[in-house]
Amino acid sequence: IMGHNRKNATFTNCVNDSNLTGSSHVGGIVALTSTNSSASMTLTGCRNYGSIQSSSGNAAGIVANNQITQCTMTDCVNVGDVVSSSQHVGGFVGWNAGGLTVERGLNAGDIFGAHSAGIVGRSDTGKPVQLVDCANIGTIRQTVAEGSASNIGGYMTGSSGTITGCYALGRLHSTKYPGILVCSQSTVSTSEGNRYFEFGNTEDASATGLDESSLVSELEEALRLLEERFESLHFKIADGSIVLDMAEA
C-alpha cells in the first residue's frame, strides 16, 4: 500500500491481497517509516492476506520497519505467512524502533525467521510499546541459529511497555531464546489477562503431553475466547490447532 512514510498518516480498512517478495523492508501495508519527532501513523481495520518474503530481514504483514514517533494499530489482521532467511520478522511489525501500540490484533499467518513473533519480531526503542488484547494462532519458527521466537513479542530488548490480555495460541519452535508470550531476553513486562495453552507452544500436537480429553477441552476454551474477542472473524479447530476459517474471513 505504501513504501516509505515520513509524515502523519492514517490507513483505514486497507487490504493487501498480493504476495510480496523483496530484500528488506517488505510489509503488506507499509514497508518503512522514518524517524520524525512529531509524526504519528494510525492503522485501523487493515488486513494482509498476501505472503511476505524477505531475504535480508525486516518483514511483516502490516508494517515491516517502524521508526515513527507513534504508530497505533487497532483491529488489524494478518493472515499471510511471513518468511525471511534473516531476522526481524513479525505478523504485524518486523522491527520496531519507535513508539508502538497494537490493540486487538490477530496474527493467523506462519512466521519464519530469526527474532520472529506473531505480533512484533524485534523492538529496541526508548519509546513505550503496548500490546493489548492481541492473539497469535500462527506457527512461529526460529529458522536462523542466532534468533528467538515467541507468540506475541519477540526480541524486545531496550523497550519499555507491557503485554496485556494477549492470547498465545500458536505452535512455537525456538532453540535460542524461546518465549511463550515474549522472548526470554526481553525487557517488556507481561501484565494481567494473558493466556496460553498447552496445545500450543510446542512444534506439533503429539508433543503437548495432553490426553485427548484435555486437548479437546483446551481447544474449545481457546476457540471460545477468540470468538468473543474477534466477533467479526470465524475460527475452527483443525489438526490440534485453532485456525482462521477462511471461508468466513
PDB file of C-alpha atoms in Angstrom:
ATOM      1  CA  ILE A   1       0.000   0.000   0.000  1.00  0.00           C
ATOM      2  CA  MET A   2       2.785   2.470   0.964  1.00  0.00           C
ATOM      3  CA  GLY A   3       6.515   2.070   0.522  1.00  0.00           C
ATOM      4  CA  HIS A   4       8.040   4.795   2.750  1.00  0.00           C
ATOM      5  CA  ASN A   5       6.188   7.078   5.169  1.00  0.00           C
ATOM      6  CA  ARG A   6       7.819  10.078   6.882  1.00  0.00           C
ATOM      7  CA  LYS A   7       4.746  12.089   7.940  1.00  0.00           C
ATOM      8  CA  ASN A   8       1.419  11.812   9.716  1.00  0.00           C
ATOM      9  CA  ALA A   9      -0.674   9.143   8.041  1.00  0.00           C
ATOM     10  CA  THR A  10      -3.935   7.287   8.538  1.00  0.00           C
ATOM     11  CA  PHE A  11      -4.838   3.923   6.995  1.00  0.00           C
ATOM     12  CA  THR A  12      -8.419   2.690   7.407  1.00  0.00           C
ATOM     13  CA  ASN A  13      -9.707  -0.707   6.221  1.00  0.00           C
ATOM     14  CA  CYS A  14      -6.810  -1.154   3.810  1.00  0.00           C
ATOM     15  CA  VAL A  15      -6.365  -4.668   2.397  1.00  0.00           C
ATOM     16  CA  ASN A  16      -3.397  -6.283   0.682  1.00  0.00           C
ATOM     17  CA  ASP A  17      -4.071  -9.472  -1.301  1.00  0.00           C
ATOM     18  CA  SER A  18      -0.772  -9.546  -3.190  1.00  0.00           C
ATOM     19  CA  ASN A  19       2.214 -11.761  -2.457  1.00  0.00           C
ATOM     20  CA  LEU A  20       5.295  -9.608  -1.881  1.00  0.00           C
ATOM     21  CA  THR A  21       8.969 -10.540  -2.227  1.00  0.00           C
ATOM     22  CA  GLY A  22      11.990  -8.327  -1.610  1.00  0.00           C
ATOM     23  CA  SER A  23      15.341  -7.893   0.062  1.00  0.00           C
ATOM     24  CA  SER A  24      14.429  -5.849   3.146  1.00  0.00           C
ATOM     25  CA  HIS A  25      11.545  -3.718   4.482  1.00  0.00           C
ATOM     26  CA  VAL A  26       8.799  -5.894   2.994  1.00  0.00           C
ATOM     27  CA  GLY A  27       5.386  -5.101   4.503  1.00  0.00           C
ATOM     28  CA  GLY A  28       1.825  -5.841   3.496  1.00  0.00           C
ATOM     29  CA  ILE A  29       0.509  -2.339   4.292  1.00  0.00           C
ATOM     30  CA  VAL A  30       3.612  -0.171   4.945  1.00  0.00           C
ATOM     31  CA  ALA A  31       7.224  -1.073   4.211  1.00  0.00           C
ATOM     32  CA  LEU A  32       9.144   1.574   6.187  1.00  0.00           C
ATOM     33  CA  THR A  33       8.508   4.584   8.410  1.00  0.00           C
ATOM     34  CA  SER A  34      11.304   7.069   9.170  1.00  0.00           C
ATOM     35  CA  THR A  35      12.112   8.835  12.418  1.00  0.00           C
ATOM     36  CA  ASN A  36      10.147  12.032  12.886  1.00  0.00           C
ATOM     37  CA  SER A  37       9.968  13.831  16.230  1.00  0.00           C
ATOM     38  CA  SER A  38       6.300  14.704  15.835  1.00  0.00           C
ATOM     39  CA  ALA A  39       4.744  12.343  13.284  1.00  0.00           C
ATOM     40  CA  SER A  40       2.205   9.631  14.054  1.00  0.00           C
ATOM     41  CA  MET A  41       0.658   6.873  11.985  1.00  0.00           C
ATOM     42  CA  THR A  42      -2.648   5.114  12.622  1.00  0.00           C
ATOM     43  CA  LEU A  43      -3.846   1.879  11.042  1.00  0.00           C
ATOM     44  CA  THR A  44      -7.408   0.736  11.741  1.00  0.00           C
ATOM     45  CA  GLY A  45      -9.121  -2.365  10.383  1.00  0.00           C
ATOM     46  CA  CYS A  46      -6.289  -3.166   7.967  1.00  0.00           C
ATOM     47  CA  ARG A  47      -5.703  -6.721   6.722  1.00  0.00           C
ATOM     48  CA  ASN A  48      -2.922  -8.542   4.941  1.00  0.00           C
ATOM     49  CA  TYR A  49      -3.724 -11.778   3.101  1.00  0.00           C
ATOM     50  CA  GLY A  50      -0.607 -11.939   0.931  1.00  0.00           C
ATOM     51  CA  SER A  51       2.535 -13.909   1.703  1.00  0.00           C
ATOM     52  CA  ILE A  52       5.571 -11.793   2.596  1.00  0.00           C
ATOM     53  CA  GLN A  53       9.104 -12.947   1.771  1.00  0.00           C
ATOM     54  CA  SER A  54      12.353 -11.149   2.597  1.00  0.00           C
ATOM     55  CA  SER A  55      15.936 -12.242   2.039  1.00  0.00           C
ATOM     56  CA  SER A  56      17.528  -9.653   4.359  1.00  0.00           C
ATOM     57  CA  GLY A  57      15.002  -9.206   7.154  1.00  0.00           C
ATOM     58  CA  ASN A  58      12.558  -6.551   8.389  1.00  0.00           C
ATOM     59  CA  ALA A  59       9.407  -8.250   7.139  1.00  0.00           C
ATOM     60  CA  ALA A  60       5.812  -8.170   8.406  1.00  0.00           C
ATOM     61  CA  GLY A  61       2.212  -8.493   7.394  1.00  0.00           C
ATOM     62  CA  ILE A  62       1.366  -4.896   8.380  1.00  0.00           C
ATOM     63  CA  VAL A  63       4.456  -2.645   8.895  1.00  0.00           C
ATOM     64  CA  ALA A  64       7.896  -4.076   8.130  1.00  0.00           C
ATOM     65  CA  ASN A  65      10.046  -1.434   9.869  1.00  0.00           C
ATOM     66  CA  ASN A  66       8.558   1.173  12.208  1.00  0.00           C
ATOM     67  CA  GLN A  67      10.670   4.135  13.325  1.00  0.00           C
ATOM     68  CA  ILE A  68       7.967   6.792  13.586  1.00  0.00           C
ATOM     69  CA  THR A  69       7.275   8.557  16.894  1.00  0.00           C
ATOM     70  CA  GLN A  70       3.941   6.812  17.445  1.00  0.00           C
ATOM     71  CA  CYS A  71       2.379   4.024  15.419  1.00  0.00           C
ATOM     72  CA  THR A  72      -1.040   2.778  16.532  1.00  0.00           C
ATOM     73  CA  MET A  73      -2.730  -0.306  15.088  1.00  0.00           C
ATOM     74  CA  THR A  74      -6.283  -1.244  16.028  1.00  0.00           C
ATOM     75  CA  ASP A  75      -8.401  -4.192  14.854  1.00  0.00           C
ATOM     76  CA  CYS A  76      -5.882  -5.267  12.216  1.00  0.00           C
ATOM     77  CA  VAL A  77      -5.373  -8.837  10.990  1.00  0.00           C
ATOM     78  CA  ASN A  78      -2.506 -10.647   9.301  1.00  0.00           C
ATOM     79  CA  VAL A  79      -3.327 -13.893   7.529  1.00  0.00           C
ATOM     80  CA  GLY A  80      -0.340 -14.160   5.189  1.00  0.00           C
ATOM     81  CA  ASP A  81       2.783 -16.155   6.009  1.00  0.00           C
ATOM     82  CA  VAL A  82       5.878 -14.023   6.658  1.00  0.00           C
ATOM     83  CA  VAL A  83       9.183 -15.713   5.834  1.00  0.00           C
ATOM     84  CA  SER A  84      12.753 -14.427   5.929  1.00  0.00           C
ATOM     85  CA  SER A  85      16.171 -16.049   5.726  1.00  0.00           C
ATOM     86  CA  SER A  86      17.338 -13.259   8.042  1.00  0.00           C
ATOM     87  CA  GLN A  87      15.879 -11.503  11.112  1.00  0.00           C
ATOM     88  CA  HIS A  88      13.169  -9.162  12.422  1.00  0.00           C
ATOM     89  CA  VAL A  89      10.060 -10.986  11.247  1.00  0.00           C
ATOM     90  CA  GLY A  90       6.558 -10.413  12.630  1.00  0.00           C
ATOM     91  CA  GLY A  91       2.902 -10.757  11.845  1.00  0.00           C
ATOM     92  CA  PHE A  92       2.390  -7.024  12.499  1.00  0.00           C
ATOM     93  CA  VAL A  93       5.833  -5.415  12.812  1.00  0.00           C
ATOM     94  CA  GLY A  94       9.190  -6.871  11.821  1.00  0.00           C
ATOM     95  CA  TRP A  95      11.462  -4.352  13.536  1.00  0.00           C
ATOM     96  CA  ASN A  96      10.225  -1.552  15.777  1.00  0.00           C
ATOM     97  CA  ALA A  97      12.359   1.435  16.750  1.00  0.00           C
ATOM     98  CA  GLY A  98       9.530   3.868  17.539  1.00  0.00           C
ATOM     99  CA  GLY A  99       6.521   4.200  19.755  1.00  0.00           C
ATOM    100  CA  LEU A 100       4.070   1.363  19.149  1.00  0.00           C
ATOM    101  CA  THR A 101       0.594   0.371  20.289  1.00  0.00           C
ATOM    102  CA  VAL A 102      -1.189  -2.686  18.897  1.00  0.00           C
ATOM    103  CA  GLU A 103      -4.712  -3.343  20.158  1.00  0.00           C
ATOM    104  CA  ARG A 104      -6.959  -6.292  19.249  1.00  0.00           C
ATOM    105  CA  GLY A 105      -4.519  -7.511  16.612  1.00  0.00           C
ATOM    106  CA  LEU A 106      -4.747 -11.079  15.309  1.00  0.00           C
ATOM    107  CA  ASN A 107      -1.968 -12.954  13.561  1.00  0.00           C
ATOM    108  CA  ALA A 108      -3.029 -16.113  11.758  1.00  0.00           C
ATOM    109  CA  GLY A 109      -0.023 -16.400   9.441  1.00  0.00           C
ATOM    110  CA  ASP A 110       3.046 -18.586   9.983  1.00  0.00           C
ATOM    111  CA  ILE A 111       6.158 -16.569  10.866  1.00  0.00           C
ATOM    112  CA  PHE A 112       9.608 -17.968   9.990  1.00  0.00           C
ATOM    113  CA  GLY A 113      12.963 -16.283  10.621  1.00  0.00           C
ATOM    114  CA  ALA A 114      15.313 -15.032  13.341  1.00  0.00           C
ATOM    115  CA  HIS A 115      13.734 -12.827  16.034  1.00  0.00           C
ATOM    116  CA  SER A 116      10.290 -13.850  14.881  1.00  0.00           C
ATOM    117  CA  ALA A 117       6.939 -13.392  16.609  1.00  0.00           C
ATOM    118  CA  GLY A 118       3.234 -13.259  15.964  1.00  0.00           C
ATOM    119  CA  ILE A 119       2.936  -9.522  16.627  1.00  0.00           C
ATOM    120  CA  VAL A 120       6.398  -7.827  16.877  1.00  0.00           C
ATOM    121  CA  GLY A 121       9.573  -9.603  15.804  1.00  0.00           C
ATOM    122  CA  ARG A 122      12.057  -7.216  17.407  1.00  0.00           C
ATOM    123  CA  SER A 123      11.796  -3.928  19.274  1.00  0.00           C
ATOM    124  CA  ASP A 124      14.611  -1.816  20.680  1.00  0.00           C
ATOM    125  CA  THR A 125      13.398   1.669  21.419  1.00  0.00           C
ATOM    126  CA  GLY A 126      13.232   4.063  24.325  1.00  0.00           C
ATOM    127  CA  LYS A 127       9.617   4.765  23.445  1.00  0.00           C
ATOM    128  CA  PRO A 128       6.812   2.710  25.027  1.00  0.00           C
ATOM    129  CA  VAL A 129       5.429  -0.421  23.412  1.00  0.00           C
ATOM    130  CA  GLN A 130       1.917  -1.550  24.315  1.00  0.00           C
ATOM    131  CA  LEU A 131       0.459  -4.827  23.027  1.00  0.00           C
ATOM    132  CA  VAL A 132      -3.130  -5.099  24.219  1.00  0.00           C
ATOM    133  CA  ASP A 133      -5.738  -7.831  23.637  1.00  0.00           C
ATOM    134  CA  CYS A 134      -3.787  -9.369  20.755  1.00  0.00           C
ATOM    135  CA  ALA A 135      -3.643 -13.027  19.738  1.00  0.00           C
ATOM    136  CA  ASN A 136      -1.453 -15.326  17.710  1.00  0.00           C
ATOM    137  CA  ILE A 137      -2.644 -18.618  16.221  1.00  0.00           C
ATOM    138  CA  GLY A 138       0.110 -18.975  13.609  1.00  0.00           C
ATOM    139  CA  THR A 139       3.195 -21.182  13.838  1.00  0.00           C
ATOM    140  CA  ILE A 140       6.312 -19.275  14.919  1.00  0.00           C
ATOM    141  CA  ARG A 141       9.623 -20.833  13.964  1.00  0.00           C
ATOM    142  CA  GLN A 142      13.172 -19.651  14.571  1.00  0.00           C
ATOM    143  CA  THR A 143      14.920 -20.674  11.356  1.00  0.00           C
ATOM    144  CA  VAL A 144      18.253 -18.897  11.903  1.00  0.00           C
ATOM    145  CA  ALA A 145      20.705 -20.067  14.587  1.00  0.00           C
ATOM    146  CA  GLU A 146      21.057 -16.738  16.389  1.00  0.00           C
ATOM    147  CA  GLY A 147      17.436 -15.859  16.884  1.00  0.00           C
ATOM    148  CA  SER A 148      14.313 -16.037  19.004  1.00  0.00           C
ATOM    149  CA  ALA A 149      10.670 -16.978  18.628  1.00  0.00           C
ATOM    150  CA  SER A 150       7.555 -16.181  20.615  1.00  0.00           C
ATOM    151  CA  ASN A 151       3.823 -15.854  20.149  1.00  0.00           C
ATOM    152  CA  ILE A 152       3.386 -12.143  20.812  1.00  0.00           C
ATOM    153  CA  GLY A 153       6.575 -10.086  21.306  1.00  0.00           C
ATOM    154  CA  GLY A 154       9.952 -11.296  20.065  1.00  0.00           C
ATOM    155  CA  TYR A 155      13.406  -9.973  20.915  1.00  0.00           C
ATOM    156  CA  MET A 156      12.360  -6.758  22.662  1.00  0.00           C
ATOM    157  CA  THR A 157      15.498  -5.569  24.455  1.00  0.00           C
ATOM    158  CA  GLY A 158      15.695  -1.934  25.440  1.00  0.00           C
ATOM    159  CA  SER A 159      11.945  -1.420  25.047  1.00  0.00           C
ATOM    160  CA  SER A 160       9.633  -0.381  27.857  1.00  0.00           C
ATOM    161  CA  GLY A 161       5.947  -1.230  27.961  1.00  0.00           C
ATOM    162  CA  THR A 162       3.558  -4.071  28.639  1.00  0.00           C
ATOM    163  CA  ILE A 163       1.799  -7.031  27.074  1.00  0.00           C
ATOM    164  CA  THR A 164      -1.734  -7.215  28.450  1.00  0.00           C
ATOM    165  CA  GLY A 165      -4.675  -9.501  27.739  1.00  0.00           C
ATOM    166  CA  CYS A 166      -2.930 -11.359  24.905  1.00  0.00           C
ATOM    167  CA  TYR A 167      -3.517 -14.972  23.825  1.00  0.00           C
ATOM    168  CA  ALA A 168      -0.562 -17.171  22.887  1.00  0.00           C
ATOM    169  CA  LEU A 169      -2.129 -19.963  20.832  1.00  0.00           C
ATOM    170  CA  GLY A 170       0.380 -20.743  18.084  1.00  0.00           C
ATOM    171  CA  ARG A 171       2.876 -23.553  17.701  1.00  0.00           C
ATOM    172  CA  LEU A 172       6.336 -22.432  18.713  1.00  0.00           C
ATOM    173  CA  HIS A 173       9.848 -23.627  17.844  1.00  0.00           C
ATOM    174  CA  SER A 174      12.987 -21.895  19.121  1.00  0.00           C
ATOM    175  CA  THR A 175      16.354 -23.267  20.175  1.00  0.00           C
ATOM    176  CA  LYS A 176      17.939 -19.978  21.272  1.00  0.00           C
ATOM    177  CA  TYR A 177      15.632 -17.515  23.086  1.00  0.00           C
ATOM    178  CA  PRO A 178      12.150 -19.024  23.266  1.00  0.00           C
ATOM    179  CA  GLY A 179       9.192 -17.306  24.882  1.00  0.00           C
ATOM    180  CA  ILE A 180       5.522 -18.176  25.109  1.00  0.00           C
ATOM    181  CA  LEU A 181       4.372 -14.546  25.229  1.00  0.00           C
ATOM    182  CA  VAL A 182       7.682 -12.721  24.808  1.00  0.00           C
ATOM    183  CA  CYS A 183      11.307 -13.729  24.181  1.00  0.00           C
ATOM    184  CA  SER A 184      13.215 -14.711  27.314  1.00  0.00           C
ATOM    185  CA  GLN A 185      15.705 -11.871  26.722  1.00  0.00           C
ATOM    186  CA  SER A 186      13.053  -9.164  26.523  1.00  0.00           C
ATOM    187  CA  THR A 187      12.570  -6.200  28.843  1.00  0.00           C
ATOM    188  CA  VAL A 188       8.873  -5.624  28.107  1.00  0.00           C
ATOM    189  CA  SER A 189       6.737  -6.811  31.009  1.00  0.00           C
ATOM    190  CA  THR A 190       3.675  -9.034  30.900  1.00  0.00           C
ATOM    191  CA  SER A 191       0.604  -7.894  32.774  1.00  0.00           C
ATOM    192  CA  GLU A 192      -2.810  -9.296  33.635  1.00  0.00           C
ATOM    193  CA  GLY A 193      -5.145 -11.188  31.365  1.00  0.00           C
ATOM    194  CA  ASN A 194      -2.593 -13.009  29.218  1.00  0.00           C
ATOM    195  CA  ARG A 195      -3.422 -16.632  28.391  1.00  0.00           C
ATOM    196  CA  TYR A 196      -1.615 -19.564  26.841  1.00  0.00           C
ATOM    197  CA  PHE A 197      -2.490 -23.218  26.395  1.00  0.00           C
ATOM    198  CA  GLU A 198      -0.507 -26.432  26.392  1.00  0.00           C
ATOM    199  CA  PHE A 199      -1.758 -27.399  22.922  1.00  0.00           C
ATOM    200  CA  GLY A 200       0.305 -24.527  21.557  1.00  0.00           C
ATOM    201  CA  ASN A 201       3.904 -23.636  22.296  1.00  0.00           C
ATOM    202  CA  THR A 202       5.147 -26.987  21.027  1.00  0.00           C
ATOM    203  CA  GLU A 203       6.078 -27.824  17.468  1.00  0.00           C
ATOM    204  CA  ASP A 204       3.413 -30.472  16.959  1.00  0.00           C
ATOM    205  CA  ALA A 205       0.259 -31.650  18.666  1.00  0.00           C
ATOM    206  CA  SER A 206       1.750 -35.001  19.737  1.00  0.00           C
ATOM    207  CA  ALA A 207       4.321 -33.216  21.945  1.00  0.00           C
ATOM    208  CA  THR A 208       1.870 -31.442  24.250  1.00  0.00           C
ATOM    209  CA  GLY A 209       1.616 -34.270  26.779  1.00  0.00           C
ATOM    210  CA  LEU A 210      -2.159 -33.770  26.944  1.00  0.00           C
ATOM    211  CA  ASP A 211      -4.574 -36.660  26.757  1.00  0.00           C
ATOM    212  CA  GLU A 212      -7.284 -36.399  24.110  1.00  0.00           C
ATOM    213  CA  SER A 213      -9.940 -35.148  26.504  1.00  0.00           C
ATOM    214  CA  SER A 214      -7.712 -32.389  27.891  1.00  0.00           C
ATOM    215  CA  LEU A 215      -6.608 -31.373  24.407  1.00  0.00           C
ATOM    216  CA  VAL A 216     -10.195 -31.037  23.201  1.00  0.00           C
ATOM    217  CA  SER A 217     -11.114 -29.061  26.324  1.00  0.00           C
ATOM    218  CA  GLU A 218      -8.231 -26.605  25.799  1.00  0.00           C
ATOM    219  CA  LEU A 219      -9.032 -26.164  22.117  1.00  0.00           C
ATOM    220  CA  GLU A 220     -12.688 -25.475  22.820  1.00  0.00           C
ATOM    221  CA  GLU A 221     -11.827 -22.920  25.513  1.00  0.00           C
ATOM    222  CA  ALA A 222      -9.360 -21.162  23.199  1.00  0.00           C
ATOM    223  CA  LEU A 223     -11.944 -21.135  20.404  1.00  0.00           C
ATOM    224  CA  ARG A 224     -14.489 -19.534  22.736  1.00  0.00           C
ATOM    225  CA  LEU A 225     -12.056 -16.808  23.828  1.00  0.00           C
ATOM    226  CA  LEU A 226     -11.125 -15.933  20.244  1.00  0.00           C
ATOM    227  CA  GLU A 227     -14.713 -15.745  19.054  1.00  0.00           C
ATOM    228  CA  GLU A 228     -15.654 -13.490  21.960  1.00  0.00           C
ATOM    229  CA  ARG A 229     -12.787 -11.085  21.271  1.00  0.00           C
ATOM    230  CA  PHE A 230     -12.807 -11.075  17.459  1.00  0.00           C
ATOM    231  CA  GLU A 231     -16.523 -11.082  16.781  1.00  0.00           C
ATOM    232  CA  SER A 232     -16.238 -10.363  13.054  1.00  0.00           C
ATOM    233  CA  LEU A 233     -13.967 -13.371  12.452  1.00  0.00           C
ATOM    234  CA  HIS A 234     -14.661 -17.090  12.445  1.00  0.00           C
ATOM    235  CA  PHE A 235     -12.365 -19.812  13.734  1.00  0.00           C
ATOM    236  CA  LYS A 236     -12.308 -23.587  13.707  1.00  0.00           C
ATOM    237  CA  ILE A 237     -10.351 -26.485  15.190  1.00  0.00           C
ATOM    238  CA  ALA A 238      -8.144 -28.410  12.739  1.00  0.00           C
ATOM    239  CA  ASP A 239      -5.324 -30.905  13.395  1.00  0.00           C
ATOM    240  CA  GLY A 240      -4.988 -29.991  17.054  1.00  0.00           C
ATOM    241  CA  SER A 241      -4.793 -26.236  16.447  1.00  0.00           C
ATOM    242  CA  ILE A 242      -7.037 -23.211  16.103  1.00  0.00           C
ATOM    243  CA  VAL A 243      -7.155 -21.791  12.577  1.00  0.00           C
ATOM    244  CA  LEU A 244      -8.969 -18.947  10.878  1.00  0.00           C
ATOM    245  CA  ASP A 245     -11.940 -20.140   8.837  1.00  0.00           C
ATOM    246  CA  MET A 246     -11.027 -18.578   5.502  1.00  0.00           C
ATOM    247  CA  ALA A 247     -14.418 -19.411   4.021  1.00  0.00           C
ATOM    248  CA  GLU A 248     -15.864 -16.911   6.513  1.00  0.00           C
ATOM    249  CA  ALA A 249     -12.941 -14.447   6.777  1.00  0.00           C
TER     250      ALA A 249
END
